[in-house]
PDB file of C-alpha atoms in Angstrom:
ATOM      1  CA  MET T  22       5.935  24.631  -6.069  1.00 80.00           C
ATOM      2  CA  ALA T  23       6.083  22.876  -9.499  1.00 84.00           C
ATOM      3  CA  PHE T  24       4.941  19.616 -10.561  1.00 86.00           C
ATOM      4  CA  HIS T  25       5.270  17.549 -13.563  1.00 87.00           C
ATOM      5  CA  VAL T  26       2.802  15.566 -16.337  1.00 86.00           C
ATOM      6  CA  VAL T  27       3.978  12.751 -18.028  1.00 86.00           C
ATOM      7  CA  MET T  28       2.059  12.558 -20.988  1.00 80.00           C
ATOM      8  CA  GLN T  29       3.693   9.951 -23.310  1.00 81.00           C
ATOM      9  CA  GLY T  30       6.416   7.499 -22.034  1.00 84.00           C
ATOM     10  CA  ASP T  31       8.550   7.565 -19.124  1.00 85.00           C
ATOM     11  CA  GLY T  32      11.104   9.236 -17.203  1.00 85.00           C
ATOM     12  CA  TRP T  33      13.031   9.415 -13.435  1.00 86.00           C
ATOM     13  CA  LEU T  34      12.499  12.052 -11.077  1.00 88.00           C
ATOM     14  CA  ARG T  35      15.896  12.406  -9.144  1.00 86.00           C
ATOM     15  CA  MET T  36      16.253  13.978  -5.450  1.00 81.00           C
ATOM     16  CA  PRO T  37      19.647  13.898  -3.275  1.00 76.00           C
ATOM     17  CA  GLY T  38      19.294  11.519  -0.491  1.00 72.00           C
ATOM     18  CA  ALA T  39      16.163   9.577  -2.309  1.00 77.00           C
ATOM     19  CA  GLN T  40      15.591   7.129  -4.468  1.00 83.00           C
ATOM     20  CA  PRO T  41      14.847   7.928  -8.124  1.00 87.00           C
ATOM     21  CA  LEU T  42      11.029   7.637  -8.592  1.00 89.00           C
ATOM     22  CA  ARG T  43      10.088   5.781 -11.931  1.00 91.00           C
ATOM     23  CA  LEU T  44       7.321   8.591 -13.788  1.00 90.00           C
ATOM     24  CA  ALA T  45       5.155   6.733 -16.048  1.00 89.00           C
ATOM     25  CA  SER T  46       2.846   7.763 -18.711  1.00 86.00           C
ATOM     26  CA  GLY T  47      -0.225   9.900 -17.567  1.00 85.00           C
ATOM     27  CA  ASP T  48       1.547   9.860 -14.021  1.00 88.00           C
ATOM     28  CA  PHE T  49       1.255  12.864 -11.514  1.00 88.00           C
ATOM     29  CA  VAL T  50       4.317  14.448  -9.622  1.00 89.00           C
ATOM     30  CA  LEU T  51       4.070  17.349  -7.115  1.00 88.00           C
ATOM     31  CA  LEU T  52       6.719  18.904  -5.229  1.00 86.00           C
ATOM     32  CA  PRO T  53       5.273  21.485  -2.877  1.00 81.00           C
ATOM     33  CA  ASN T  54       8.904  22.929  -1.893  1.00 75.00           C
ATOM     34  CA  GLY T  55       9.612  23.003  -5.914  1.00 71.00           C
ATOM     35  CA  ALA T  56      13.991  23.172  -6.007  1.00 62.00           C
ATOM     36  CA  GLY T  57      16.144  20.352  -5.336  1.00 74.00           C
ATOM     37  CA  HIS T  58      14.914  18.080  -7.705  1.00 81.00           C
ATOM     38  CA  ALA T  59      15.986  16.673 -11.615  1.00 82.00           C
ATOM     39  CA  LEU T  60      14.431  14.483 -14.364  1.00 82.00           C
ATOM     40  CA  SER T  61      16.474  12.169 -16.292  1.00 81.00           C
ATOM     41  CA  SER T  62      15.728   9.437 -18.611  1.00 78.00           C
ATOM     42  CA  HIS T  63      17.469   6.730 -16.975  1.00 78.00           C
ATOM     43  CA  PRO T  64      17.842   6.223 -12.938  1.00 80.00           C
ATOM     44  CA  GLN T  65      21.462   6.332 -13.208  1.00 78.00           C
ATOM     45  CA  GLY T  66      21.497   8.567 -16.493  1.00 68.00           C
ATOM     46  CA  PRO T  67      22.488  12.382 -16.987  1.00 66.00           C
ATOM     47  CA  VAL T  68      19.930  14.519 -15.625  1.00 68.00           C
ATOM     48  CA  VAL T  69      18.338  17.956 -16.336  1.00 69.00           C
ATOM     49  CA  LEU T  70      18.020  20.309 -13.179  1.00 66.00           C
ATOM     50  CA  ASP T  71      14.863  21.922 -11.772  1.00 63.00           C
ATOM     51  CA  THR T  72      16.841  25.540 -12.328  1.00 64.00           C
ATOM     52  CA  ASP T  73      17.116  24.347 -16.082  1.00 64.00           C
ATOM     53  CA  LEU T  74      13.180  22.971 -16.185  1.00 64.00           C
ATOM     54  CA  LEU T  75      11.174  25.657 -14.552  1.00 62.00           C
ATOM     55  CA  GLY T  76      13.824  28.507 -14.742  1.00 57.00           C
ATOM     56  CA  GLY T  77      13.735  29.891 -18.331  1.00 50.00           C
ATOM     57  CA  ARG T  78      17.026  28.248 -19.172  1.00 44.00           C
ATOM     58  CA  VAL T  79      15.478  25.809 -21.456  1.00 41.00           C
ATOM     59  CA  GLU T  80      13.833  26.547 -24.862  1.00 44.00           C
ATOM     60  CA  ALA T  81      10.068  25.651 -24.324  1.00 47.00           C
ATOM     61  CA  PRO T  82       8.605  23.546 -25.205  1.00 47.00           C
ATOM     62  CA  ARG T  83      11.269  20.768 -25.899  1.00 53.00           C
ATOM     63  CA  ILE T  84      13.963  19.878 -23.532  1.00 60.00           C
ATOM     64  CA  ASP T  85      16.304  16.758 -23.961  1.00 61.00           C
ATOM     65  CA  LEU T  86      17.158  14.387 -21.183  1.00 65.00           C
ATOM     66  CA  PRO T  87      20.491  13.558 -22.187  1.00 63.00           C
ATOM     67  CA  GLY T  88      21.428   9.800 -21.660  1.00 64.00           C
ATOM     68  CA  GLN T  89      19.586   6.770 -22.997  1.00 68.00           C
ATOM     69  CA  GLY T  90      16.285   5.714 -22.568  1.00 66.00           C
ATOM     70  CA  PRO T  91      12.973   6.384 -23.956  1.00 69.00           C
ATOM     71  CA  ARG T  92      11.171   9.230 -25.298  1.00 75.00           C
ATOM     72  CA  MET T  93       9.139  10.859 -22.702  1.00 77.00           C
ATOM     73  CA  ARG T  94       6.935  14.462 -23.231  1.00 79.00           C
ATOM     74  CA  SER T  95       5.754  15.786 -19.946  1.00 80.00           C
ATOM     75  CA  LEU T  96       4.410  18.866 -18.965  1.00 82.00           C
ATOM     76  CA  CYS T  97       6.698  20.886 -16.186  1.00 82.00           C
ATOM     77  CA  ALA T  98       5.678  23.759 -13.985  1.00 82.00           C
ATOM     78  CA  GLY T  99       6.621  25.920 -11.454  1.00 81.00           C
ATOM     79  CA  TYR T 100       4.458  28.400  -8.710  1.00 79.00           C
ATOM     80  CA  PRO T 101       6.272  31.767  -7.597  1.00 72.00           C
ATOM     81  CA  PRO T 102       6.874  31.607  -4.074  1.00 63.00           C
ATOM     82  CA  GLY T 103       3.212  32.384  -1.996  1.00 59.00           C
ATOM     83  CA  ASN T 104       1.708  31.793  -5.417  1.00 59.00           C
ATOM     84  CA  ALA T 105       0.352  27.769  -4.942  1.00 60.00           C
ATOM     85  CA  LEU T 106      -1.487  26.304  -2.351  1.00 65.00           C
ATOM     86  CA  PRO T 107      -2.714  27.686   1.159  1.00 62.00           C
ATOM     87  CA  ALA T 108      -0.468  27.198   3.960  1.00 61.00           C
ATOM     88  CA  GLN T 109      -2.310  24.594   5.423  1.00 57.00           C
ATOM     89  CA  ALA T 110      -2.140  22.623   3.035  1.00 63.00           C
ATOM     90  CA  ARG T 111       1.366  22.772   2.250  1.00 68.00           C
ATOM     91  CA  ALA T 112       2.142  22.058   5.548  1.00 65.00           C
ATOM     92  CA  LEU T 113       0.668  18.505   5.385  1.00 67.00           C
ATOM     93  CA  LEU T 114       2.102  17.247   2.294  1.00 75.00           C
ATOM     94  CA  PRO T 115       5.223  15.372   1.772  1.00 76.00           C
ATOM     95  CA  PRO T 116       8.201  16.348  -0.236  1.00 79.00           C
ATOM     96  CA  VAL T 117       7.187  14.474  -2.981  1.00 85.00           C
ATOM     97  CA  LEU T 118       3.413  13.764  -3.814  1.00 85.00           C
ATOM     98  CA  HIS T 119       3.184  10.743  -6.776  1.00 87.00           C
ATOM     99  CA  VAL T 120      -0.035  10.679  -8.591  1.00 85.00           C
ATOM    100  CA  PRO T 121       0.040   7.330 -10.635  1.00 86.00           C
ATOM    101  CA  ALA T 122      -1.963   7.796 -13.592  1.00 84.00           C
ATOM    102  CA  ARG T 123      -4.807   5.663 -13.044  1.00 82.00           C
ATOM    103  CA  GLN T 124      -5.327   7.803 -10.228  1.00 79.00           C
ATOM    104  CA  LEU T 125      -6.048  10.509 -12.633  1.00 75.00           C
ATOM    105  CA  ALA T 126      -8.304   9.226 -14.986  1.00 72.00           C
ATOM    106  CA  GLY T 127     -11.063  11.587 -13.707  1.00 72.00           C
ATOM    107  CA  LEU T 128      -8.826  14.286 -15.098  1.00 75.00           C
ATOM    108  CA  SER T 129      -7.831  12.981 -18.564  1.00 76.00           C
ATOM    109  CA  ASP T 130     -10.086  15.241 -20.405  1.00 79.00           C
ATOM    110  CA  ALA T 131      -8.264  18.903 -18.429  1.00 80.00           C
ATOM    111  CA  LEU T 132      -4.958  17.010 -19.183  1.00 79.00           C
ATOM    112  CA  ARG T 133      -5.834  16.739 -23.297  1.00 80.00           C
ATOM    113  CA  MET T 134      -7.047  20.614 -23.097  1.00 84.00           C
ATOM    114  CA  LEU T 135      -3.734  21.147 -20.749  1.00 82.00           C
ATOM    115  CA  MET T 136      -1.359  19.885 -23.426  1.00 79.00           C
ATOM    116  CA  ALA T 137      -3.468  21.843 -26.494  1.00 82.00           C
ATOM    117  CA  GLU T 138      -3.550  24.609 -25.171  1.00 83.00           C
ATOM    118  CA  THR T 139       0.482  24.847 -24.224  1.00 78.00           C
ATOM    119  CA  SER T 140       1.190  23.304 -27.880  1.00 76.00           C
ATOM    120  CA  GLN T 141      -0.874  26.305 -29.479  1.00 76.00           C
ATOM    121  CA  ASP T 142      -0.946  30.043 -29.136  1.00 75.00           C
ATOM    122  CA  GLN T 143      -4.236  30.716 -29.278  1.00 81.00           C
ATOM    123  CA  PRO T 144      -5.884  34.306 -27.154  1.00 84.00           C
ATOM    124  CA  GLY T 145      -6.409  33.615 -23.787  1.00 84.00           C
ATOM    125  CA  SER T 146      -4.400  30.363 -23.662  1.00 82.00           C
ATOM    126  CA  ARG T 147      -1.964  31.399 -20.926  1.00 82.00           C
ATOM    127  CA  THR T 148      -5.029  32.109 -19.156  1.00 86.00           C
ATOM    128  CA  VAL T 149      -6.581  28.456 -19.878  1.00 87.00           C
ATOM    129  CA  VAL T 150      -2.925  26.866 -19.279  1.00 84.00           C
ATOM    130  CA  ASP T 151      -3.147  28.772 -15.302  1.00 84.00           C
ATOM    131  CA  ARG T 152      -6.694  27.665 -14.479  1.00 86.00           C
ATOM    132  CA  LEU T 153      -6.223  24.370 -15.213  1.00 86.00           C
ATOM    133  CA  ALA T 154      -2.821  23.895 -13.808  1.00 83.00           C
ATOM    134  CA  ASP T 155      -4.590  25.264 -10.592  1.00 84.00           C
ATOM    135  CA  ILE T 156      -7.059  22.212 -10.898  1.00 83.00           C
ATOM    136  CA  LEU T 157      -4.822  19.585 -11.469  1.00 82.00           C
ATOM    137  CA  CYS T 158      -2.609  20.929  -7.988  1.00 80.00           C
ATOM    138  CA  VAL T 159      -6.017  20.712  -6.128  1.00 78.00           C
ATOM    139  CA  GLN T 160      -7.268  17.651  -7.382  1.00 78.00           C
ATOM    140  CA  ALA T 161      -4.052  15.747  -7.185  1.00 77.00           C
ATOM    141  CA  VAL T 162      -4.562  16.972  -3.532  1.00 75.00           C
ATOM    142  CA  ARG T 163      -7.629  15.487  -3.181  1.00 72.00           C
ATOM    143  CA  LEU T 164      -6.447  12.524  -4.181  1.00 73.00           C
ATOM    144  CA  TRP T 165      -3.782  12.352  -1.577  1.00 69.00           C
ATOM    145  CA  LEU T 166      -5.175  13.588   1.295  1.00 63.00           C
ATOM    146  CA  PRO T 167      -8.649  13.136   1.881  1.00 55.00           C
ATOM    147  CA  SER T 168     -10.702  15.892   3.379  1.00 49.00           C
ATOM    148  CA  ASP T 169     -11.063  15.373   6.612  1.00 49.00           C
ATOM    149  CA  GLU T 170      -6.901  15.584   7.135  1.00 50.00           C
ATOM    150  CA  MET T 171      -6.868  18.773   4.990  1.00 49.00           C
ATOM    151  CA  GLY T 172      -9.270  19.824   8.007  1.00 49.00           C
ATOM    152  CA  ASP T 173      -6.660  18.723  10.944  1.00 72.00           C
ATOM    153  CA  LEU T 174      -5.532  21.833  11.634  1.00 74.00           C
ATOM    154  CA  ALA T 175      -3.875  20.871  14.667  1.00 82.00           C
ATOM    155  CA  VAL T 176      -1.282  18.918  12.432  1.00 85.00           C
ATOM    156  CA  ALA T 177      -1.022  21.640  10.113  1.00 80.00           C
ATOM    157  CA  THR T 178      -0.349  24.303  12.656  1.00 82.00           C
ATOM    158  CA  THR T 179       2.403  21.849  14.556  1.00 88.00           C
ATOM    159  CA  VAL T 180       4.279  21.639  11.136  1.00 86.00           C
ATOM    160  CA  HIS T 181       4.221  25.266  10.807  1.00 81.00           C
ATOM    161  CA  ALA T 182       5.510  25.533  13.917  1.00 86.00           C
ATOM    162  CA  MET T 183       8.425  23.176  13.458  1.00 89.00           C
ATOM    163  CA  ARG T 184       9.225  24.824   9.929  1.00 84.00           C
ATOM    164  CA  GLU T 185       9.385  28.592  11.335  1.00 83.00           C
ATOM    165  CA  ASP T 186      11.736  27.512  14.286  1.00 89.00           C
ATOM    166  CA  LEU T 187      13.795  24.552  13.136  1.00 89.00           C
ATOM    167  CA  ALA T 188      16.776  25.391  15.675  1.00 90.00           C
ATOM    168  CA  ARG T 189      14.136  25.199  18.203  1.00 92.00           C
ATOM    169  CA  PRO T 190      14.855  22.691  20.750  1.00 92.00           C
ATOM    170  CA  TRP T 191      11.616  21.587  20.474  1.00 94.00           C
ATOM    171  CA  THR T 192      10.197  18.844  22.522  1.00 95.00           C
ATOM    172  CA  LEU T 193       7.026  16.183  21.654  1.00 95.00           C
ATOM    173  CA  GLU T 194       5.423  18.069  24.763  1.00 94.00           C
ATOM    174  CA  GLU T 195       6.042  21.767  23.776  1.00 94.00           C
ATOM    175  CA  LEU T 196       4.792  21.145  20.102  1.00 94.00           C
ATOM    176  CA  ALA T 197       1.490  19.093  21.964  1.00 92.00           C
ATOM    177  CA  GLY T 198       1.202  22.144  23.809  1.00 90.00           C
ATOM    178  CA  ARG T 199       0.998  24.840  20.240  1.00 86.00           C
ATOM    179  CA  ALA T 200      -1.541  22.028  18.701  1.00 86.00           C
ATOM    180  CA  GLY T 201      -3.566  22.217  22.273  1.00 86.00           C
ATOM    181  CA  LEU T 202      -3.395  18.382  22.462  1.00 88.00           C
ATOM    182  CA  SER T 203      -1.988  15.913  24.672  1.00 92.00           C
ATOM    183  CA  ARG T 204       1.225  14.126  23.738  1.00 93.00           C
ATOM    184  CA  ALA T 205      -0.577  10.555  22.913  1.00 94.00           C
ATOM    185  CA  SER T 206      -3.183  12.680  20.869  1.00 92.00           C
ATOM    186  CA  LEU T 207      -0.537  15.003  18.760  1.00 92.00           C
ATOM    187  CA  THR T 208       1.500  11.668  18.059  1.00 93.00           C
ATOM    188  CA  ARG T 209      -1.551   9.424  16.859  1.00 91.00           C
ATOM    189  CA  ARG T 210      -2.867  12.356  14.779  1.00 89.00           C
ATOM    190  CA  PHE T 211       0.029  13.285  13.011  1.00 90.00           C
ATOM    191  CA  ALA T 212       1.342   9.512  12.036  1.00 89.00           C
ATOM    192  CA  ARG T 213      -1.887   9.373  10.583  1.00 85.00           C
ATOM    193  CA  VAL T 214      -1.755  12.635   8.483  1.00 81.00           C
ATOM    194  CA  MET T 215       2.012  12.687   7.996  1.00 82.00           C
ATOM    195  CA  GLY T 216       2.573   8.739   8.078  1.00 81.00           C
ATOM    196  CA  GLU T 217       5.304   9.031  10.977  1.00 88.00           C
ATOM    197  CA  PRO T 218       5.778  11.055  14.427  1.00 92.00           C
ATOM    198  CA  PRO T 219       5.984  14.719  15.165  1.00 94.00           C
ATOM    199  CA  LEU T 220      10.012  14.636  15.873  1.00 94.00           C
ATOM    200  CA  SER T 221      10.740  12.006  13.098  1.00 92.00           C
ATOM    201  CA  HIS T 222       9.217  14.754  10.953  1.00 91.00           C
ATOM    202  CA  LEU T 223      10.700  17.400  12.505  1.00 93.00           C
ATOM    203  CA  ARG T 224      14.171  15.445  12.214  1.00 91.00           C
ATOM    204  CA  ARG T 225      13.618  15.181   8.361  1.00 88.00           C
ATOM    205  CA  LEU T 226      12.713  18.751   7.529  1.00 89.00           C
ATOM    206  CA  ARG T 227      16.149  19.675   9.259  1.00 92.00           C
ATOM    207  CA  MET T 228      18.123  17.225   7.304  1.00 91.00           C
ATOM    208  CA  GLU T 229      15.810  18.412   4.161  1.00 87.00           C
ATOM    209  CA  LEU T 230      17.126  22.152   4.733  1.00 88.00           C
ATOM    210  CA  ALA T 231      20.756  21.180   5.545  1.00 91.00           C
ATOM    211  CA  ALA T 232      21.273  19.242   2.195  1.00 89.00           C
ATOM    212  CA  ARG T 233      20.382  22.252   0.357  1.00 85.00           C
ATOM    213  CA  ARG T 234      22.368  24.107   1.999  1.00 88.00           C
ATOM    214  CA  LEU T 235      25.340  21.988   1.913  1.00 90.00           C
ATOM    215  CA  ARG T 236      24.299  22.073  -2.311  1.00 85.00           C
ATOM    216  CA  GLU T 237      23.882  25.739  -2.345  1.00 83.00           C
ATOM    217  CA  SER T 238      25.993  27.356   0.058  1.00 84.00           C
ATOM    218  CA  GLY T 239      30.005  27.100   0.943  1.00 86.00           C
ATOM    219  CA  GLU T 240      28.454  27.900   4.966  1.00 89.00           C
ATOM    220  CA  PRO T 241      30.748  25.865   7.635  1.00 92.00           C
ATOM    221  CA  LEU T 242      29.289  22.998   9.058  1.00 92.00           C
ATOM    222  CA  ALA T 243      28.964  24.285  12.779  1.00 92.00           C
ATOM    223  CA  ALA T 244      26.840  26.928  11.077  1.00 93.00           C
ATOM    224  CA  ILE T 245      24.505  25.108   9.052  1.00 93.00           C
ATOM    225  CA  ALA T 246      24.478  22.313  12.245  1.00 93.00           C
ATOM    226  CA  ARG T 247      23.270  25.517  14.891  1.00 92.00           C
ATOM    227  CA  ASP T 248      20.693  26.710  12.174  1.00 91.00           C
ATOM    228  CA  ILE T 249      18.374  23.739  12.468  1.00 92.00           C
ATOM    229  CA  GLY T 250      19.041  23.069  15.711  1.00 91.00           C
ATOM    230  CA  TYR T 251      22.120  20.864  16.680  1.00 92.00           C
ATOM    231  CA  THR T 252      24.326  22.185  19.004  1.00 89.00           C
ATOM    232  CA  SER T 253      27.653  20.604  17.696  1.00 91.00           C
ATOM    233  CA  GLU T 254      28.883  20.047  14.534  1.00 92.00           C
ATOM    234  CA  PHE T 255      29.477  16.527  15.085  1.00 93.00           C
ATOM    235  CA  ALA T 256      26.162  15.886  15.871  1.00 93.00           C
ATOM    236  CA  PHE T 257      24.751  17.280  13.249  1.00 94.00           C
ATOM    237  CA  SER T 258      27.019  14.784  11.217  1.00 93.00           C
ATOM    238  CA  ARG T 259      26.002  11.416  12.873  1.00 92.00           C
ATOM    239  CA  ALA T 260      22.715  12.544  11.955  1.00 92.00           C
ATOM    240  CA  PHE T 261      22.825  13.384   8.691  1.00 93.00           C
ATOM    241  CA  SER T 262      25.171  10.792   8.054  1.00 92.00           C
ATOM    242  CA  ARG T 263      22.627   8.303   8.949  1.00 90.00           C
ATOM    243  CA  THR T 264      19.736   9.727   6.826  1.00 88.00           C
ATOM    244  CA  PHE T 265      21.710  10.120   3.761  1.00 87.00           C
ATOM    245  CA  GLY T 266      24.042   7.495   4.232  1.00 89.00           C
ATOM    246  CA  VAL T 267      27.016   9.775   4.006  1.00 90.00           C
ATOM    247  CA  ALA T 268      28.810  12.519   6.060  1.00 92.00           C
ATOM    248  CA  PRO T 269      28.395  16.130   5.139  1.00 92.00           C
ATOM    249  CA  GLY T 270      31.400  17.458   3.809  1.00 90.00           C
ATOM    250  CA  ARG T 271      31.359  14.471   1.318  1.00 89.00           C
ATOM    251  CA  TYR T 272      27.795  14.840   0.486  1.00 90.00           C
ATOM    252  CA  ARG T 273      28.547  18.516  -0.533  1.00 88.00           C
ATOM    253  CA  THR T 274      31.531  17.631  -2.867  1.00 85.00           C
ATOM    254  CA  GLN T 275      29.048  14.820  -4.730  1.00 80.00           C
ATOM    255  CA  ALA T 276      26.046  17.178  -4.796  1.00 64.00           C
ATOM    256  CA  PRO T 277      25.570  18.537  -8.682  1.00 58.00           C
ATOM    257  CA  PRO T 278      26.103  22.726  -8.632  1.00 51.00           C
ATOM    258  CA  PRO T 279      23.064  24.619  -7.238  1.00 47.00           C
TER     259      PRO T 279
END
């Protein structure tokens, strides 16, 4: 899991298959699944990959985004697997959780303290930074997801089941049985929390995983299709093209190196 807080200026968050997202001063963006994103100073300009931002390949605290555009000062942080939000909360989050600056007004003191601690090397700074980062993440999730939805265990159970076995030929009836609800109740509650019906969300999860494997591996298309629940390479290619506007093979050749 990763997040970025824009402290000054603005920039763009870039993800394969999605429109560039403008990040203005004071904005917070959380990526529950972490990998597969980049920052740039222009929506079509050169990028700095998440692996460079969070993988220790550049020297903190300065990262220069290439290309033209305003100067941006941001704080970037990543959590090791398993050291982030509880699985129930992560299951209910979108791939990109964007909280505009106006909604973070109540956290301005925490943000200022975080920037001060990261720019100084004082005893205990690491502990303070870790705790403030945790607070920011939890508060951002609270702002985006009301408490009653955080408690919707039926939806969380459904999403978890999908993610644990994407290759399974899930039906709405089977998912509803896992959640202990009727099909109509699950569809209504799922759409309220996730913003889309269950099977649409399942299709998106499959396509996101397929895109990641196309970027990061040389696996045959047939193997990727089988592992995400498609019985034929043709059916997978059609679904992928509808989602990303380009065939899987071309997507692989156009994607930046992992």
